[in-house]
Coordinates of C-alpha atoms in Angstrom, one line a residue:
M205 CA -57.7 18.2 30.4
F206 CA -55.8 14.9 29.8
D207 CA -53.0 16.8 28.0
A208 CA -51.9 18.2 31.3
L209 CA -50.9 14.7 32.3
L210 CA -48.6 14.1 29.3
P211 CA -44.9 14.3 30.2
K212 CA -42.5 15.8 27.7
L213 CA -40.2 12.9 28.2
Q214 CA -40.6 9.3 29.5
V215 CA -37.6 7.3 30.6
D216 CA -37.0 4.3 32.8
T217 CA -34.8 6.0 35.5
V218 CA -33.2 9.3 36.2
F219 CA -30.0 7.8 34.8
D220 CA -31.6 7.6 31.4
I221 CA -32.1 11.4 31.2
D222 CA -29.8 13.0 28.7
L223 CA -28.6 15.8 31.0
E224 CA -26.2 17.2 28.5
D225 CA -28.9 17.7 25.9
L226 CA -31.2 19.4 28.4
Y227 CA -28.4 21.7 29.5
N228 CA -27.6 22.6 25.9
R229 CA -31.3 23.5 25.5
G230 CA -31.1 26.0 28.3
Y231 CA -32.3 24.1 31.3
R232 CA -30.4 24.9 34.5
G233 CA -32.5 23.5 37.3
I234 CA -34.0 20.1 38.3
V235 CA -36.9 19.8 40.6
T236 CA -37.1 16.1 41.5
D237 CA -39.5 14.0 43.5
L238 CA -37.9 11.7 46.1
D239 CA -39.9 8.5 46.7
N240 CA -39.9 6.1 43.9
T241 CA -38.2 8.6 41.6
L242 CA -34.7 8.7 43.2
V243 CA -35.0 5.8 45.6
G244 CA -37.7 3.4 46.8
A245 CA -40.3 4.9 49.2
K246 CA -38.7 3.1 52.2
A247 CA -35.0 3.6 51.2
P248 CA -33.5 6.1 53.7
N249 CA -30.3 6.8 51.7
A250 CA -29.0 7.4 48.2
T251 CA -27.3 4.6 46.4
P252 CA -23.7 5.0 45.2
E253 CA -25.1 5.2 41.6
L254 CA -27.5 8.0 42.6
I255 CA -24.7 9.9 44.4
A256 CA -22.7 9.7 41.2
W257 CA -25.7 11.0 39.3
F258 CA -26.0 13.9 41.7
A259 CA -22.3 14.7 41.1
K260 CA -22.8 14.6 37.3
V261 CA -25.9 17.0 37.7
K262 CA -23.8 19.4 39.7
E263 CA -20.7 19.0 37.4
L264 CA -22.8 19.9 34.3
G265 CA -24.0 23.1 36.0
F266 CA -27.5 22.1 37.1
Q267 CA -29.0 23.1 40.4
L268 CA -31.2 20.5 42.1
V269 CA -34.1 20.7 44.6
I270 CA -36.1 17.8 45.9
V271 CA -39.8 18.5 46.2
S272 CA -41.7 15.8 48.1
N273 CA -45.1 15.4 49.5
N274 CA -43.5 13.4 52.3
N275 CA -42.8 14.8 55.7
M276 CA -39.8 16.8 57.0
N277 CA -38.1 13.8 58.7
R278 CA -38.2 11.6 55.6
V279 CA -37.0 14.2 53.2
S280 CA -34.3 15.8 55.5
V281 CA -32.8 12.4 56.4
F282 CA -32.3 11.7 52.7
A283 CA -31.3 15.2 51.5
T284 CA -29.3 16.8 54.3
P285 CA -26.3 14.4 54.2
L286 CA -26.1 15.1 50.5
D287 CA -26.3 18.9 50.9
I288 CA -29.4 19.0 48.7
R289 CA -32.1 21.6 49.2
F290 CA -35.6 20.4 49.6
V291 CA -39.3 21.3 50.0
H292 CA -41.2 18.8 52.1
A293 CA -45.0 18.4 52.7
A294 CA -45.2 20.0 49.2
R295 CA -48.9 19.2 48.4
K296 CA -48.1 18.6 44.7
P297 CA -49.6 19.3 42.2
S298 CA -50.1 22.7 43.7
H299 CA -48.1 25.6 42.2
A300 CA -46.5 26.6 45.4
P301 CA -43.8 24.0 45.9
F302 CA -42.6 24.2 42.3
R303 CA -42.4 28.0 42.6
K304 CA -40.6 27.7 45.9
A305 CA -38.0 25.4 44.3
M306 CA -37.5 27.7 41.4
K307 CA -37.1 30.6 43.8
L308 CA -34.4 28.7 45.7
M309 CA -32.6 28.1 42.4
E310 CA -33.3 31.6 41.2
L311 CA -34.6 30.2 37.9
N312 CA -37.7 30.6 35.8
E313 CA -40.1 28.2 34.2
K314 CA -38.2 28.0 30.9
Q315 CA -35.0 26.9 32.8
T316 CA -36.6 24.2 35.0
I317 CA -37.1 20.5 34.6
V318 CA -39.4 18.4 36.8
V319 CA -38.6 14.7 37.3
G320 CA -41.0 12.4 39.0
D321 CA -42.8 9.0 38.9
Q322 CA -46.4 10.2 39.2
L323 CA -48.7 11.8 36.6
L324 CA -51.1 13.3 39.1
T325 CA -48.5 15.1 41.2
D326 CA -45.2 15.6 39.4
V327 CA -46.2 15.8 35.8
L328 CA -49.5 17.6 36.4
G329 CA -47.8 20.1 38.7
G330 CA -45.0 20.8 36.4
N331 CA -47.1 21.0 33.3
R332 CA -49.5 23.5 34.9
L333 CA -46.5 25.9 35.3
G334 CA -45.1 25.2 31.8
L335 CA -42.0 23.3 33.1
Y336 CA -40.3 20.5 31.2
T337 CA -41.6 17.3 32.7
V338 CA -39.9 13.9 32.8
L339 CA -41.7 10.8 33.9
V340 CA -39.7 7.9 35.3
L341 CA -40.9 4.4 36.2
P342 CA -41.5 4.0 39.9
I343 CA -38.7 2.2 41.7
A344 CA -40.6 0.2 44.4
I345 CA -44.4 0.2 43.9
G346 CA -44.9 -2.2 46.8
D347 CA -43.6 0.3 49.2
E348 CA -46.1 3.0 48.3
G349 CA -48.7 4.4 50.7
W350 CA -52.5 4.3 50.2
R351 CA -52.7 7.8 48.6
T352 CA -50.1 6.9 46.0
R353 CA -51.8 3.5 45.3
F354 CA -55.0 5.4 44.7
N355 CA -53.2 7.9 42.4
R356 CA -51.8 4.9 40.4
R357 CA -55.4 3.6 39.8
V358 CA -56.4 7.1 38.5
E359 CA -53.3 7.2 36.4
R360 CA -54.1 3.9 34.7
V361 CA -57.5 5.2 33.7
A362 CA -56.0 8.5 32.4
I363 CA -53.3 6.6 30.4
G364 CA -56.0 4.4 28.9
R365 CA -57.9 7.4 27.8
L366 CA -54.8 9.1 26.4
R367 CA -53.9 5.9 24.5
K368 CA -57.4 5.9 23.0
M369 CA -56.9 9.5 21.9
G370 CA -53.6 8.5 20.3
K371 CA -51.5 10.7 22.7
W372 CA -49.9 8.1 24.9
L373 CA -47.5 6.2 22.8
E374 CA -45.1 3.7 24.4
E375 CA -42.6 4.1 21.6
E376 CA -42.2 7.8 22.6
K377 CA -40.4 6.6 25.7
K378 CA -36.6 7.0 25.3
K379 CA -34.2 4.5 26.7

């Protein structure tokens, strides 16, 4: 059960993901969370650094879809000016939003990466479909809502259990 919470890769931020390596391994699409993955939960717009990252993603040949449990207004205000497709009110970790994102990109499970900051939504949802999951550190924990704060408590328990099982190793995290 706990294995479903193990990301394939752990990095500090999206900027630490080796996109070239993943592209060379056959991945062509990125499904990414928004809040605390790309920007803080209360940040309405992308930073210049993030805009440059989006350009690199596109330049390398990746497609990108934001999949967020947040509402239409929050996600569209962020994604629309950047011309990024999105799925809002996603109800992750359910299969449906991930499948919808893959359908938008016309890609399958073996071509798709999931990037997010939460084990219980992003990693679990991606792993359940056999996607390549990347866990990033949350950007602004203090801005999170009560559901996310609850999930973080459950995550701490799960990580503790995975450490005891010898499966959660901090040194596996790539910088």
